[in-house]
Each structure stands twice: as structure tokens, then as C-alpha cells.
Coordinates of C-alpha atoms and ligand atoms in Angstrom, one line a residue:
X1145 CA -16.6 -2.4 -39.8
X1146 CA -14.1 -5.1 -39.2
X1147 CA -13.2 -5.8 -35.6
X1148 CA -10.0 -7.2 -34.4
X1149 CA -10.4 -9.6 -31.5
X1150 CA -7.6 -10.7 -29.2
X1151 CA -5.9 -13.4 -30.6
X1152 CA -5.6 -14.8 -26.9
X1153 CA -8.7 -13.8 -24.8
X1154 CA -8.7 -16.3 -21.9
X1155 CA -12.3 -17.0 -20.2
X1156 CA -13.1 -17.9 -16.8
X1157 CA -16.8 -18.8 -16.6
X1158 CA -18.9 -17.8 -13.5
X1159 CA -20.2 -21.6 -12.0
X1160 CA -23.4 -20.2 -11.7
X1161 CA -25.2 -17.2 -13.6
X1162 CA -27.0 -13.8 -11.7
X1163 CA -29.9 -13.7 -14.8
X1164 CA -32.5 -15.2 -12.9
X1165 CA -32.1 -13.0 -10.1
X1166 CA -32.5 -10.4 -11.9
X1167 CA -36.2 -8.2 -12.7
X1168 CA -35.4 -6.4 -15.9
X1169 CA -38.3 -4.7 -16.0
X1170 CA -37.5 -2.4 -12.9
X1171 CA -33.7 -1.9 -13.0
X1172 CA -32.5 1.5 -11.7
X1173 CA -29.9 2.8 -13.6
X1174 CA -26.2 1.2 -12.7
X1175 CA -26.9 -1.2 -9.8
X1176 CA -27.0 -4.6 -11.9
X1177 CA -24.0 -5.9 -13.1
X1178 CA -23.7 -9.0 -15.3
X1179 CA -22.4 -12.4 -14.4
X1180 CA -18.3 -11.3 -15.4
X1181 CA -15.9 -8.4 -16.0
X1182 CA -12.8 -8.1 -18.2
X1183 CA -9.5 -7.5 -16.5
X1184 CA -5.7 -6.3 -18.4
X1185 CA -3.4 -5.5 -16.2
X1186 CA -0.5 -2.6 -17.3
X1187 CA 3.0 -3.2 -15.9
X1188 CA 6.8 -3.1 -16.8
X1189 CA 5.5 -0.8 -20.0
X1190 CA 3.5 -2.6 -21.9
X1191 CA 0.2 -4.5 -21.4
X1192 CA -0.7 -8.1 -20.3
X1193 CA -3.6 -10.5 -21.4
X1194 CA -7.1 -9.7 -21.0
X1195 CA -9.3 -12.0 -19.3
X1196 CA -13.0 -12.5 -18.5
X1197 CA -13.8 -13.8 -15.3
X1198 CA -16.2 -13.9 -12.6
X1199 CA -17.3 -10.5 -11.8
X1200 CA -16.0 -9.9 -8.0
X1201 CA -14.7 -7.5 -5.8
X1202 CA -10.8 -6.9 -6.7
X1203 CA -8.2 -6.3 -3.9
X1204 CA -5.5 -2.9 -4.3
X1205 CA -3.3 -1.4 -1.8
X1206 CA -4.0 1.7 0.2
X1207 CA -1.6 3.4 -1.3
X1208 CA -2.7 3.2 -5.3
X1209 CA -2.5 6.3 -6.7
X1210 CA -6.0 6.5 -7.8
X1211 CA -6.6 7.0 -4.2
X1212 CA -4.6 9.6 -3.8
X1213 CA -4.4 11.6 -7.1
X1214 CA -7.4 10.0 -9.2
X1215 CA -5.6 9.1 -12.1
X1216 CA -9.0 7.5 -13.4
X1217 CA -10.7 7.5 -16.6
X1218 CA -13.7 5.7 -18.4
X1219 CA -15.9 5.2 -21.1
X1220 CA -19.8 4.8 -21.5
X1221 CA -21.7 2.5 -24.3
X1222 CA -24.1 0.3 -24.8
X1223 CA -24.8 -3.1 -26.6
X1224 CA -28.4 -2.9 -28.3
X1225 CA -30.3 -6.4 -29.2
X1226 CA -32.5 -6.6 -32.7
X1227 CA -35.6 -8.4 -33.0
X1228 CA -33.6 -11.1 -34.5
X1229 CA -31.2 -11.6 -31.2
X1230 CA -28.2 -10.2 -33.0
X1231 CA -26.4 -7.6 -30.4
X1232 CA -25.0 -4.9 -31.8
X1233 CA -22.3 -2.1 -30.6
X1234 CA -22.5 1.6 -31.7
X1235 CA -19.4 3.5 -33.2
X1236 CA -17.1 1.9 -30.8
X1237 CA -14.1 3.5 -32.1
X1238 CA -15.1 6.3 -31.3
X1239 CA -15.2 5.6 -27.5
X1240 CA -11.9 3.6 -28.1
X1241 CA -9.9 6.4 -29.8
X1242 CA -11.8 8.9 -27.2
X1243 CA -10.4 6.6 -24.3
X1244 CA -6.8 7.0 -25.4
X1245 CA -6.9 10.4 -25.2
X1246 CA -8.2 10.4 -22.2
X1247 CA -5.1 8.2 -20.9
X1248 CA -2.5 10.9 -22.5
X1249 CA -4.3 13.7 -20.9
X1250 CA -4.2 12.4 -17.5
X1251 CA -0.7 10.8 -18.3
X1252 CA -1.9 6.7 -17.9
X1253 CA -0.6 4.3 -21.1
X1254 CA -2.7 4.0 -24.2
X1255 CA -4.3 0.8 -25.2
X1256 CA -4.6 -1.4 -28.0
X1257 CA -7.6 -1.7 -30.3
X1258 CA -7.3 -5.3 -29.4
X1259 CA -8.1 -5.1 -25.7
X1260 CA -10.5 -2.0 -26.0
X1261 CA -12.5 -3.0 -28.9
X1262 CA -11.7 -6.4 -29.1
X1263 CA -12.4 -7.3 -25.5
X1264 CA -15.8 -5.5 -25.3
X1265 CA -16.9 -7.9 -28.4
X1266 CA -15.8 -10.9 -26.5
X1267 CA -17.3 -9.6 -22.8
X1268 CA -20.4 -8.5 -24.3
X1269 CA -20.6 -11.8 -26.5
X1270 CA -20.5 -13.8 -23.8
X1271 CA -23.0 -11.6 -22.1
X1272 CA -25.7 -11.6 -24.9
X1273 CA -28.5 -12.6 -22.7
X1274 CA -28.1 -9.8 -20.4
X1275 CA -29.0 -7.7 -23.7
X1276 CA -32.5 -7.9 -23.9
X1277 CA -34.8 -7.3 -26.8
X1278 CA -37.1 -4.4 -27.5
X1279 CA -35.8 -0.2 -27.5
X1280 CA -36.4 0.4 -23.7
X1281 CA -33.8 -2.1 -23.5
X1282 CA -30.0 -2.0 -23.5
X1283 CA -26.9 -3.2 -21.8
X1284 CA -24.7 -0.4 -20.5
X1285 CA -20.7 -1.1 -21.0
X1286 CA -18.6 0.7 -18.7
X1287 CA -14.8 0.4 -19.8
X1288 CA -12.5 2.3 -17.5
X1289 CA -9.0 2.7 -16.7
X1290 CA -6.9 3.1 -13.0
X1291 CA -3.9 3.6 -11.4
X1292 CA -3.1 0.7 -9.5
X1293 CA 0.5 1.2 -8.6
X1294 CA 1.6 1.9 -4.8
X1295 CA 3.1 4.5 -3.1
X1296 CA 2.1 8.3 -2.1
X1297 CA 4.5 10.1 -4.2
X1298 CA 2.4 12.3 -6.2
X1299 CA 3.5 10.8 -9.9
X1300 CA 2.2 8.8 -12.3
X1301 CA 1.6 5.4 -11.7
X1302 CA 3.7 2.7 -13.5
X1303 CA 1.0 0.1 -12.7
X1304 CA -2.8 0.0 -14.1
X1305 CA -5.8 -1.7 -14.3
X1306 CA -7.9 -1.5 -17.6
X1307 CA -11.8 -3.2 -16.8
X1308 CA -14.7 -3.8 -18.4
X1309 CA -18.0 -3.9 -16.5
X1310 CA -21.7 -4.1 -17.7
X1311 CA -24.7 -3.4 -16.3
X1312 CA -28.7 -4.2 -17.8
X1313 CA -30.7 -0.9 -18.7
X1314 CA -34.0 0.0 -18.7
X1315 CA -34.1 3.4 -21.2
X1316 CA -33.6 6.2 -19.0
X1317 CA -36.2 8.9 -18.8
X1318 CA -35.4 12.0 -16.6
X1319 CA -38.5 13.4 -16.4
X1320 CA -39.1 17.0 -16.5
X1321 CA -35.6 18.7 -16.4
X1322 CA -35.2 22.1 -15.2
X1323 CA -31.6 23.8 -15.3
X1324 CA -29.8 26.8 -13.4
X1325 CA -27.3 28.4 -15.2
X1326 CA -23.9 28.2 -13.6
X1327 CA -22.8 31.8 -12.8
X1328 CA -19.9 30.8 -10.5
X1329 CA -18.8 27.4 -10.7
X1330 CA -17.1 26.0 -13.8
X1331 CA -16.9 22.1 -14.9
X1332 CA -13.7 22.8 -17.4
X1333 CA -11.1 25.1 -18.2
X1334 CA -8.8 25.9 -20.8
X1335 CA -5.7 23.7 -20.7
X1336 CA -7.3 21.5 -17.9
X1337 CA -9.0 18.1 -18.1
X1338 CA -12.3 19.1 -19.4
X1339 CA -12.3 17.0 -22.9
X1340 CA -11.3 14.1 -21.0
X1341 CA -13.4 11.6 -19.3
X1342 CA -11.7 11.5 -16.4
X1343 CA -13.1 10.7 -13.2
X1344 CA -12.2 13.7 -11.2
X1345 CA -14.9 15.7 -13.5
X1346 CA -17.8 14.1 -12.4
X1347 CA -16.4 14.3 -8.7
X1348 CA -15.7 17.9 -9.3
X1349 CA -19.5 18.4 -10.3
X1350 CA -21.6 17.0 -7.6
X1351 CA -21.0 19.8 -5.3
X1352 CA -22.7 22.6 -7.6
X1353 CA -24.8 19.9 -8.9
X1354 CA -26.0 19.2 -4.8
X1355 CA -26.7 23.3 -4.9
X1356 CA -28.7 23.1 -7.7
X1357 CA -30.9 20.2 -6.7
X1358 CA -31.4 22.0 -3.3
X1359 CA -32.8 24.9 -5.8
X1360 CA -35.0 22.5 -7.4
X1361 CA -33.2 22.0 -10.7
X1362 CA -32.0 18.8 -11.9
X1363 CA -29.4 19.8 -14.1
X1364 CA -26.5 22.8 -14.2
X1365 CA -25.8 24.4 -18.0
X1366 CA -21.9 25.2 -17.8
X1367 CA -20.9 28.1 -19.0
X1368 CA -17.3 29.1 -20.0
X1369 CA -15.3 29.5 -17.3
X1370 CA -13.6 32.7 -18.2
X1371 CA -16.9 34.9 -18.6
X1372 CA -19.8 32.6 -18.0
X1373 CA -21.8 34.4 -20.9
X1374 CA -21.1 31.1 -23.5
X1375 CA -23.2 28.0 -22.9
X1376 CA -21.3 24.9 -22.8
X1377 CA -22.6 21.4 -21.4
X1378 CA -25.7 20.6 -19.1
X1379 CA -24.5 18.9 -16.7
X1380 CA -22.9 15.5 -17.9
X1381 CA -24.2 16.5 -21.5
X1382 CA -23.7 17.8 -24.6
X1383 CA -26.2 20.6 -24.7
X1384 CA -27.9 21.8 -28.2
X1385 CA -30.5 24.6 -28.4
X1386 CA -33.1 25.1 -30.9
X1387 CA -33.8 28.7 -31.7
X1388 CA -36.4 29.2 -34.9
X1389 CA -35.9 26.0 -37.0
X1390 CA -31.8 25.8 -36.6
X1391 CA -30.0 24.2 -33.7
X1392 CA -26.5 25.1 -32.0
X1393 CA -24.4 23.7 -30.5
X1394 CA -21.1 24.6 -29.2
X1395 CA -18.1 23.5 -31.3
X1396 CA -15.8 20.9 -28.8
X1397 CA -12.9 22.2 -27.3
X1398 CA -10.8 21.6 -24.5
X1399 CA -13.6 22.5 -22.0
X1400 CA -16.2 20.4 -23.9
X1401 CA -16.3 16.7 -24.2
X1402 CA -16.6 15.3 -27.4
X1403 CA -20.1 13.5 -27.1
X1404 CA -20.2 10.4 -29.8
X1405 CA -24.2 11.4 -29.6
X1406 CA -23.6 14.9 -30.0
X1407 CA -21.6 14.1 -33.5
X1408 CA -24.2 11.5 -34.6
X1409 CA -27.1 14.1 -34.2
X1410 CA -25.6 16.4 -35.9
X1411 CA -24.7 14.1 -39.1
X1412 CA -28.1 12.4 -38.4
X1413 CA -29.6 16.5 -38.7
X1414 CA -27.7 17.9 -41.5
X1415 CA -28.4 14.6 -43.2
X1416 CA -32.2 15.4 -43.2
X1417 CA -31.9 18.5 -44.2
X1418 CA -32.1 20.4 -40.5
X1419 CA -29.5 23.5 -39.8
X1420 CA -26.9 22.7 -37.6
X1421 CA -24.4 25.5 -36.7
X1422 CA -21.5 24.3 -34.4
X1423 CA -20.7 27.6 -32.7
X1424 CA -21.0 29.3 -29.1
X1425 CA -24.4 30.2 -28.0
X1426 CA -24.9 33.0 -25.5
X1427 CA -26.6 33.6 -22.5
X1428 CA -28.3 36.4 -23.7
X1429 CA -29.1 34.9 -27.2
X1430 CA -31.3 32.7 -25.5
X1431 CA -32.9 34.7 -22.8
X1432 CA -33.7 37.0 -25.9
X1433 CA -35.1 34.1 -27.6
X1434 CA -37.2 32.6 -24.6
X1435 CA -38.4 36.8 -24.8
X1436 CA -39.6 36.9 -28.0
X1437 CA -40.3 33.1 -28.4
X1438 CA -37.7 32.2 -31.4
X1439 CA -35.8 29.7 -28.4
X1440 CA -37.9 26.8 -29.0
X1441 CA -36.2 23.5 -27.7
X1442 CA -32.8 23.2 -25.1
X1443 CA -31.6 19.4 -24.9
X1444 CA -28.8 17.5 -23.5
X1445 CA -27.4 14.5 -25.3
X1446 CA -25.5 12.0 -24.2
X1447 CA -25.4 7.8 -24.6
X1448 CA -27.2 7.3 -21.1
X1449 CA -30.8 9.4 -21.7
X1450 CA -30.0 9.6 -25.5
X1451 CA -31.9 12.9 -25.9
X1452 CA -33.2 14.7 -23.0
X1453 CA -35.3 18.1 -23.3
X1454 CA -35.3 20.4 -21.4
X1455 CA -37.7 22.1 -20.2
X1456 CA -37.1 25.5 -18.7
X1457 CA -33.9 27.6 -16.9
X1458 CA -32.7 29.9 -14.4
X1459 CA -30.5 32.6 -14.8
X1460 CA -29.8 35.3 -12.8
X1461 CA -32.7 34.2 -10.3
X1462 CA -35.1 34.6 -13.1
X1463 CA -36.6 31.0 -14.4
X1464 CA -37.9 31.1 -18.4
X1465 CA -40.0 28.1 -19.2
X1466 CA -39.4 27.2 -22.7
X1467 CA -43.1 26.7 -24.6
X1468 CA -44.7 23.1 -25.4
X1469 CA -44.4 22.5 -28.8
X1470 CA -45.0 20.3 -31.5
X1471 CA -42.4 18.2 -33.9
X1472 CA -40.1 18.2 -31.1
X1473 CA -36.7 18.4 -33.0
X1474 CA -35.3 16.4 -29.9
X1475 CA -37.8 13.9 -30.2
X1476 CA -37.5 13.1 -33.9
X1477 CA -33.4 13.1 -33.4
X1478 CA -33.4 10.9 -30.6
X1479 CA -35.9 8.6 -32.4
X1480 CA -34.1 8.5 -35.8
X1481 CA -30.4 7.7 -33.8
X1482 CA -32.5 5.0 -31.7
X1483 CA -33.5 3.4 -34.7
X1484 CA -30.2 2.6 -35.7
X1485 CA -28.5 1.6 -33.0
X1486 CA -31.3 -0.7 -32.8
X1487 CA -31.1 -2.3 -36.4
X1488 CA -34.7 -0.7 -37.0
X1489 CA -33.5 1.8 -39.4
X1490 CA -30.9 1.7 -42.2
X1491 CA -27.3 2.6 -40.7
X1492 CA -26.1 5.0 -43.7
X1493 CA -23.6 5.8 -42.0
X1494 CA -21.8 2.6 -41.3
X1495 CA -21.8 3.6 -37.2
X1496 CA -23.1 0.1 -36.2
X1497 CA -21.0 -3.3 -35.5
X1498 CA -22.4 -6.6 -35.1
X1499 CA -21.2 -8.8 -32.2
Ligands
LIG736 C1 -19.7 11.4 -21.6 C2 -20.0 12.8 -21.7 C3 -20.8 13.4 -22.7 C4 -21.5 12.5 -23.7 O1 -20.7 11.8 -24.5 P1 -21.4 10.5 -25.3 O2 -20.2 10.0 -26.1 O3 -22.4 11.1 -26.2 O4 -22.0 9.6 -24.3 C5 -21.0 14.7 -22.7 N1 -20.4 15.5 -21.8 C6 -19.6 15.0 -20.8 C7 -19.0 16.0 -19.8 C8 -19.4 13.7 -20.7 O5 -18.6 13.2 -19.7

């Protein structure tokens, strides 16, 4: 894929650089930022010029309306390193044409392809030592967008702030992952925000979420909000389920995100000749199947864990533990889609961009 870059990306270099500081080897997830951050400031309609400068705490009045009405949206990616130092970016478009929609849904401006894609190569170009080698390995890129303009009327801003921020990753394993099965709350509705990434989502979440870690599960499985009987997302995932040798997965919608993982496991499944049927799955479909046994795998995917399996879930105050099995559908997905975005495997699909 061809990459535009800003034709005018000015760089401010940190005097002294973090990396030493740093002990990759036990970095919990999104405390470690790199040495610099992009800035682009929106005003007057229309965009200014990026710039990469020292990364540093950032001064906005009280009154900004992300404050007040969280007009806030963001992206999450990550910058993988080959065993021959080149640094590669997966299906950035994706999270660039997924951002914009984001900013019309929660009424903030769209951005070019030259700040958004374009500044991400520079930033994490410049950044290339903070991606270090080896699969466990990655460099997390967190674009994101927010209102910035003052004043407590409740409308949209006229002023905002696009940034990109990065922070070193170790691979993230969640351990054993046990979910309830939301029966009252709901993360998304129809005609509301839920297809966006917008912060006031996540927000929305941690309250159920706090419930269900009291309860001893990690995660929540959303379910529709109208009838709760549809299975939807776990938690701040795409959610597939395995049940004999095909796997679901709910089609995307306005109450389901529309995970870049998700659509690369599917196309990476159908490719090798697994069934993959993009269609609701129901509560009772899978208590049925964790009855008679045909349920064999639940997993969430998203770019921070990948793949992550799940292992059992509540419903109804009843908990079904899915069986241990072996050839892991999960695992061999989330292997095969590691493999590319690490240069290990051949990217058929043209989803990878060099740095
Ligand atoms: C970000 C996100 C996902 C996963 O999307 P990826 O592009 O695969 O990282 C899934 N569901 C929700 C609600 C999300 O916010």
C-alpha cells in the first residue's frame, strides 16, 4: 500500500530520550509512553500542521467541551518489528476510515489521510526503537481526537485537538477469562453511539464491568439491548463462538463495533477453509450447546489481547464451563494473524505497511 506522508511534518526532538529508563520486559499495559506525541490542532474549519514534539502534559481550559459533554474519540494499533528491524503497521486504513466515522457520529471534523495515516508513519518512524523485536513485543499507537473548544453551552465544539500517543507492549495475556452475561445493562443501542469509538463507551462500561468483577468474572458478553437474548460483544471485544467445527459471529451493526481483528479472522478463517457465519447467536443456542457439548470455543478479539478465549459463563446465575479442547480454533487464528503482522508469514492479503 502506498502511504501519503505530510508534505510538511515539522519535528521537535526531545533533548534527551526515556529508552533507557525503560524495562521492557515487565511493562504493564498503557503506563509507558515514548519519548514524543503528534499534535494538529482543528480551528476556523479546517485543520493546521501536525507536529511531533516532546511528549508533555498539554494545557486546556476548564471549560472544553470534552469536559463537559465528552465529545472524545480514539483509535487503537500497533507498530510490529521483523527480525530484520523493519517496523511495520497493520491495515491502517482501516482504523483511519473507522476514525472518521467516529468524528461524524459524535459530530467532531473528519481528518485527512495525511495527518492520520501519514502522521502515525512519521511518529512511529521516529519512534522505531521503542518497537522492539520478537512477537511478545509491540508498540501500541493510540490516535485520538477532542474537543478543545471553551465554553459550557452544550454544542459542538469548533476547536479540537487530534494526538498521537504510543506506548511499548509486552503481549497481553488475560489469563483465564470467565464472563457474566449481561441481563440488564446494555453497552449500545440502536441509533446511539455504539459503532463508534467514542470515549463515553468505555466510561459507560466500567460500572457493570465493576459488578461483574465483584462476581468474579473478568469480562461482560453484551447482549442486545432490546431483548438481551442476542450475544453481541465481550466486553471491549468482538466476541466469536465456536459451536461444532463453524464459528459465529454477529454481523456489525450500529450496536457493534467494527473490530479490524474481527474482519481479519474471519478472511484469515474462510481463507483456510473454516465456516464462518456472520449472524446473531443466541443465548439459548449456546447454553444448548455447552448442554450437549457442540459449544466448543467463546473468544473475544480485539488488537490489544489479539485472541482471547474464553473460558466459561454465567447466565441466569447458572455458570457453564466450556470443555478443554484440543486445536484450539482461537489459537491457530490468533497465531496465523500474528504471523503476519509480524512479517513471519506471507501477507496474502496485502493488510501490512512498511514504515
Ligand atoms: C476497539 C473495539 C473492538 C476491537 O476492534 P479492533 O479494531 O479489532 O481493535 C471491539 N469492540 C469494541 C467495543 C471496541 O471498542
Amino acid at each position: 500500500m502506498m502511504l501519503k506522508t505530510p508534505n510538511e511534518i515539522d519535528i521537535v526532538r526531545a533533548s534527551t530520550s526515556k529508552i533507557n529508563e525503560v524495562d521492557f520486559e515487565n511493562l504493564s499495559f498503557g503506563n509507558t509512553f515514548t519519548d514524543h506525541m503528534l499534535v494538529c490542532d482543528y480551528k476556523n474549519g479546517q485543520w493546521g500542521k501536525p507536529i511531533i514534539k516532546p511528549y508533555e502534559p498539554f494545557l486546556i481550559d476548564p471549560s472544553a467541551k470534552v469536559f463537559h459533554y465528552g465529545q472524545a474519540i480514539f483509535e487503537g494499533m500497533k507498530a510490529y518489528k521483523d527480525e530484520n528491524d523493519d517496523v511495520w503497521l497493520f491495515r491502517p486504513d482501516e482504523n483511519f476510515h473507522r476514525f472518521n466515522k467516529s468524528a461524524v457520529r459524535m459530530a467532531m471534523p473528519e481528518i485527512t489521510e495525511e495527518i492520520f495515516i501519514g502522521g502515525l508513519k512519521s511518529i512511529v518512524d521516529l519512534e522505531r526503537d521503542w518497537v522492539k523485536k520478537g512477537i511478545e513485543n509491540t508498540l501500541y499507537l493510540r490516535p485520538f481526537m477532542i474537543a478543545v473548544g471553551s465554553g459550557v453551552i452544550a454544542q459542538p465544539s469548533t476547536q479540537y485537538r487530534f494526538m498521537i500517543i504510543l506506548s511499548p507492549a509486552r503481549s497481553y495475556y488475560s489469563g483465564e477469562v470467565k464472563v457474566i452475561i449481561a441481563e440488564h445493562y446494555s453497552r449500545a443501542a440502536n441509533g446511539g453511539i455504539g459503532a463508534a469509538k467514542a470515549a463515553g463507551n468505555y466510561s459507560a462500561q466500567f460500572y457493570p464491568q465493576k459488578l461483574a468483577q465483584e462476581k468474579g468474572f473478568q469480562q461482560i458478553i453484551w447482549t442486545d439491548d432490546a431483548t438481551h437474548t442476542k450475544l453481541e460483544e465481550a466486553g471491549t471485544m468482538n466476541v466469536f463462538f465456536r459451536i461444532n467445527d463453524t464459528i459465529y459471529t454477529a454481523p456489525t451493526s450500529e450496536r457493534i463495533l467494527d473490530g479490524v481483528t474481527r474482519k481479519s479472522l474471519i478472511d484469515i478463517a474462510r481463507r483456510d477453509g473454516i465456516k464462518v457465519e456472520e449472524r446473531s447467536v443466541l443465548v439459548d443456542e449456546i447454553i444448548a450447546g455447552a448442554k450437549d457439548g457442540s459449544l466448543k470455543e467463546i473468544f473475544g478479539a480485539g488488537t490489544a489481547a489479539v485472541v482471547s478465549p474464553i473460558v466459561g459463563f454465567q447466565y441466569q446465575e447458572h455458570y457453564y464451563e466450556l470443555p478443554k479442547i484440543e486445536n484450539s480454533i482461537a489459537i491457530q487464528l490468533k497465531e496465523k494473524l500474528t504471523k503476519i503482522q509480524y512479517n513471519l508469514a506471507e501477507d496474502t492479503f496485502g493488510w501490512t505497511v512498511k514504515v
